[in-house]
Coordinates of C-alpha atoms in Angstrom, one line a residue:
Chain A
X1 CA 0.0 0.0 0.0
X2 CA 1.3 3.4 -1.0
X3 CA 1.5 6.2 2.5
X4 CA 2.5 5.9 5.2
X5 CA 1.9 3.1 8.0
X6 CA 2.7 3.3 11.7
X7 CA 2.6 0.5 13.8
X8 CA 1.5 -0.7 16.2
X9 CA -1.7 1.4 16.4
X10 CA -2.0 0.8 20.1
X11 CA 0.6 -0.4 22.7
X12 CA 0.6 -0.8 26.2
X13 CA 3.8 -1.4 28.1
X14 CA 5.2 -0.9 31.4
X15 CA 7.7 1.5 33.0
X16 CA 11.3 0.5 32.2
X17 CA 10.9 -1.6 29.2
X18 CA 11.8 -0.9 25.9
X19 CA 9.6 -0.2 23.0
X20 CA 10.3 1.0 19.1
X21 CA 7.8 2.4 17.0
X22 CA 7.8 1.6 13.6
X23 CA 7.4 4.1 10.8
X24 CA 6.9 3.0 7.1
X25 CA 6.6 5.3 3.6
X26 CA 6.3 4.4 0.3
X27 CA 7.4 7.9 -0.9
X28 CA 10.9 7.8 -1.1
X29 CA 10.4 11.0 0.8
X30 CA 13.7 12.3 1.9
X31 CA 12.6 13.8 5.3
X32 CA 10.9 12.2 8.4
X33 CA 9.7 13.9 11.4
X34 CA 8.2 12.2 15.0
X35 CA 5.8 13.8 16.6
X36 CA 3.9 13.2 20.4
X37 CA 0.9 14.8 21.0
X38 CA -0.4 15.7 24.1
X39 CA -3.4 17.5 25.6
X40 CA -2.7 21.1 25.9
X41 CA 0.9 20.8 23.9
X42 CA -0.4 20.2 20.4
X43 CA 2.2 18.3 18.1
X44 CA 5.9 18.5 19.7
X45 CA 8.9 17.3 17.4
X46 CA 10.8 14.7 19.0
X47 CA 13.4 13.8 15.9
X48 CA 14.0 14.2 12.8
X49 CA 15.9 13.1 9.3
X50 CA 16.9 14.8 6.6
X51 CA 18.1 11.5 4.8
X52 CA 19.5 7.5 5.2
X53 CA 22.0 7.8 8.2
X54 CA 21.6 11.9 9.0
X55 CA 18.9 12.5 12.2
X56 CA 18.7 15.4 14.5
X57 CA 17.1 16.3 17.5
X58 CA 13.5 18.1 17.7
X59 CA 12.0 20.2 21.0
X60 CA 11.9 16.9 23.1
X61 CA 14.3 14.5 22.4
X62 CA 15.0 13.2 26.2
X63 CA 14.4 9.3 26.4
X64 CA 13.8 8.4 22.8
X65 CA 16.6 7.3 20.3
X66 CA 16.1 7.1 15.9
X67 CA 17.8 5.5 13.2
X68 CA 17.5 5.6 9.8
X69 CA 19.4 3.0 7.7
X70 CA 17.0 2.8 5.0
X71 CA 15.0 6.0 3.3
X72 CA 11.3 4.4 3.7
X73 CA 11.7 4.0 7.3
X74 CA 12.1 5.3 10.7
X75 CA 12.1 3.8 14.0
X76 CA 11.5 5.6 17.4
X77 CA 12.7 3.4 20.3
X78 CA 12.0 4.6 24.4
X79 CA 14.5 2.8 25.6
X80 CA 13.4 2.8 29.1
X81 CA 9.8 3.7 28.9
X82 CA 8.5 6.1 31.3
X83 CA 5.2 7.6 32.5
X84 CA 5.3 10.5 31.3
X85 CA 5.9 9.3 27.6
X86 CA 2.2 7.9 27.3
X87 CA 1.1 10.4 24.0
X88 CA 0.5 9.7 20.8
X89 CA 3.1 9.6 18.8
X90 CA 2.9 10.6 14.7
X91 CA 5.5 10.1 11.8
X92 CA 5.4 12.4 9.3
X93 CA 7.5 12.2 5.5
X94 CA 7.9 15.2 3.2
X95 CA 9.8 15.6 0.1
X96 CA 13.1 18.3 0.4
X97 CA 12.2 22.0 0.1
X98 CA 8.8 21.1 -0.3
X99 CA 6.1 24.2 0.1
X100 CA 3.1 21.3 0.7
X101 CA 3.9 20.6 4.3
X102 CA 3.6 17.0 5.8
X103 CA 2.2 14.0 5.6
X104 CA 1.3 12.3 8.6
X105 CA 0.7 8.5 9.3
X106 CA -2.3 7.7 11.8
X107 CA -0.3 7.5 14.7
X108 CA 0.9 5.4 17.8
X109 CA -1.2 5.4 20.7
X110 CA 1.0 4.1 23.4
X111 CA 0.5 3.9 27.2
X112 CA 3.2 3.2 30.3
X113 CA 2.1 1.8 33.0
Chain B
X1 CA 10.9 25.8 17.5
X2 CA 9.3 28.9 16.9
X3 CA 6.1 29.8 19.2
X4 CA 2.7 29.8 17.3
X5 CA -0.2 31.2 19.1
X6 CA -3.9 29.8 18.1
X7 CA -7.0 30.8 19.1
X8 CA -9.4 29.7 20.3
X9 CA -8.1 26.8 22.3
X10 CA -11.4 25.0 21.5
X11 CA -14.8 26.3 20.2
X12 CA -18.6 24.5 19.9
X13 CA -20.0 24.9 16.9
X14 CA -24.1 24.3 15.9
X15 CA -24.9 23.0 12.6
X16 CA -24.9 26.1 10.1
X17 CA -22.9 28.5 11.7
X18 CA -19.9 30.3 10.6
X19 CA -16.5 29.6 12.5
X20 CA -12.8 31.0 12.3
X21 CA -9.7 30.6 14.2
X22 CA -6.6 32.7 13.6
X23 CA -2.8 31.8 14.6
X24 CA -0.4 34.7 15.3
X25 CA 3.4 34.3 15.5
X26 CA 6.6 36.9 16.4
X27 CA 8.2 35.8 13.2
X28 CA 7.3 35.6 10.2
X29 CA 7.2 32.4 7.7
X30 CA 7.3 31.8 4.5
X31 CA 4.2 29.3 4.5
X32 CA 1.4 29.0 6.1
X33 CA -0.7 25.8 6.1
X34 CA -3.8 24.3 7.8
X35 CA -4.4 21.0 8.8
X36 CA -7.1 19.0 10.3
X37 CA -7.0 16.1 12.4
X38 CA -9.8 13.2 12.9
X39 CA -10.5 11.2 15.8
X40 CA -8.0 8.4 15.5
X41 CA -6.7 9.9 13.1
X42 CA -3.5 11.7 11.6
X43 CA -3.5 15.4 10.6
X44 CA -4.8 16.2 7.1
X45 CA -3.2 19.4 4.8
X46 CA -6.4 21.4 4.4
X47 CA -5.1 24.2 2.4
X48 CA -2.0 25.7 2.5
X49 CA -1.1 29.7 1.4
X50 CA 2.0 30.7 0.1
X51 CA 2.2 34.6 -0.7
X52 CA 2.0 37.4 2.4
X53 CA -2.4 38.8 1.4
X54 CA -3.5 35.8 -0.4
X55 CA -6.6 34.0 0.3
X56 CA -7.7 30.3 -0.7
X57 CA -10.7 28.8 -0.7
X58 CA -10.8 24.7 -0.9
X59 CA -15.3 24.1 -0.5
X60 CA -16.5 25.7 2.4
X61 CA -13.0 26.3 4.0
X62 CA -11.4 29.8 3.4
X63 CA -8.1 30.5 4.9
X64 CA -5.5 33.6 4.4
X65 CA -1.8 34.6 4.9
X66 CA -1.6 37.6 7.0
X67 CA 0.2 40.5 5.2
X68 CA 2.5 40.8 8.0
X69 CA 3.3 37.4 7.5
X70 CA 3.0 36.7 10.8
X71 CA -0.6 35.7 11.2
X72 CA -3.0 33.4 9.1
X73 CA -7.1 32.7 9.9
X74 CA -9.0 30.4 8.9
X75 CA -13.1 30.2 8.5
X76 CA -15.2 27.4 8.0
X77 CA -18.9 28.7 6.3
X78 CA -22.4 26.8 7.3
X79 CA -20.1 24.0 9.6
X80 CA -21.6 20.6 9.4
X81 CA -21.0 17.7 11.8
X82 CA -18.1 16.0 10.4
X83 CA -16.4 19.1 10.5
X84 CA -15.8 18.3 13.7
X85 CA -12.2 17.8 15.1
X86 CA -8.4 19.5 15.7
X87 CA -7.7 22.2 13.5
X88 CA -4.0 23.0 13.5
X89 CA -2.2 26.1 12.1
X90 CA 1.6 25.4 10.6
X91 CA 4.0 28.1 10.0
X92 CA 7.4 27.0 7.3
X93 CA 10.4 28.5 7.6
X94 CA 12.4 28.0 4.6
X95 CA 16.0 29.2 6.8
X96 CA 15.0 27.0 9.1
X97 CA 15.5 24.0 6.9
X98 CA 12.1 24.2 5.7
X99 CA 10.7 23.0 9.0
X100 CA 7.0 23.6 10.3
X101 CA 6.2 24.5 13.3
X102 CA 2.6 24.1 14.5
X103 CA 0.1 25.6 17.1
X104 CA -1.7 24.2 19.5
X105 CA -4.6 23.3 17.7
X106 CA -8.2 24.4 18.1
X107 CA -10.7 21.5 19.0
X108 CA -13.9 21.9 17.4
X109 CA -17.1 20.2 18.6
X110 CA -20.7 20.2 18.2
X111 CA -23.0 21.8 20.5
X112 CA -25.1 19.6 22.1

């Protein structure tokens, strides 16, 4: 299927265990962007890539690690989840220098308990 | 990231009514852009504005770049249910790698 696909769409885990996040596009779109959303904060960047290999930090970086070794995808991992990381999380592609803004997959709802 | 201020934080709308929200920001951008986000759901581009004083219309959604280029509204005409949901502004800076940076969003729902 052409887009692109998060998953899972729900996940439960519990404080101190490590979770990834899997982000999927079809695109070939050079840039990715992570996103949590929270009550009150709107969308927050976590991290971001400009290409394979090349990531940078966003606003709220703090507990979460990326890669990207291929272009179609981007994993967020919490390495040692926390409470305070229960959000939704969204990945978002777009192509370089582009003036038509995002495209966002349907997002991670994830919970710590 | 740069701060974007959007208003109203959250609005109830009745079937027919007009409604608009605004987003104000201390810099300006090169882009502005509108998105809307389901229940469930991702945000959707809605319509996005390009040139400081334009104004673009995609059905009953009408939304313009401020000529400040600081500020964008946008109004919804004779809202309907499923117009329902999270509206949020985004601002593009192109020195700033091209990057958005989004407001708080403005949750719309139907009056009971």
């Amino acid at each position: 299927d052409a887009g692109i696909t998060q998953s899972p769409r729900y996940k439960i885990t519990e404080t101190g265990r490590q979770v990834t996040l899997m982000c999927h596009q079809t695109w070939s779109h050079s840039y990715m962007f992570w996103y949590r959303q929270d009550l009150g904060h709107g969308l927050r960047l976590i991290y971001y890539s400009a290409a394979a290999d090349i990531t940078d930090k966003g606003e709220v970086p703090d507990g979460y690690v990326v890669s990207r070794s291929k272009t179609e995808n981007f994993p967020l991992t919490l390495e040692s989840a926390t409470r305070s990381q229960t959000s939704v999380y969204f990945c978002a592609s777009s192509e370089v220098r582009t003036q038509y803004g995002y495209t966002f997959g349907s997002g991670t709802r994830l919970t710590v308990v | 990231g740069q701060q974007l201020n959007q208003s109203p934080q959250s609005m109830f709308i009745q079937e027919g009514e007009d409604v608009s929200m605004n987003c104000t920001s201390s810099s300006i951008f090169n882009t502005w852009l509108w998105y809307k986000q389901d229940p469930g759901e991702g945000p959707v581009l809605l319509i996005a504005l390009y040139k400081a004083g334009e104004l673009t219309s995609n059905g009953r959604l009408t939304a313009q770049f401020g000529i400040t280029r600081k500020d964008s509204f946008l109004n919804i005409s004779a809202s309907i249910p499923s117009d329902v949901g999270i509206y949020f502004c985004a601002g593009q800076d192109f020195s700033n790698d091209y990057k958005l940076s989004f407001g708080a969003g403005t949750t719309v729902t139907v009056r009971a």
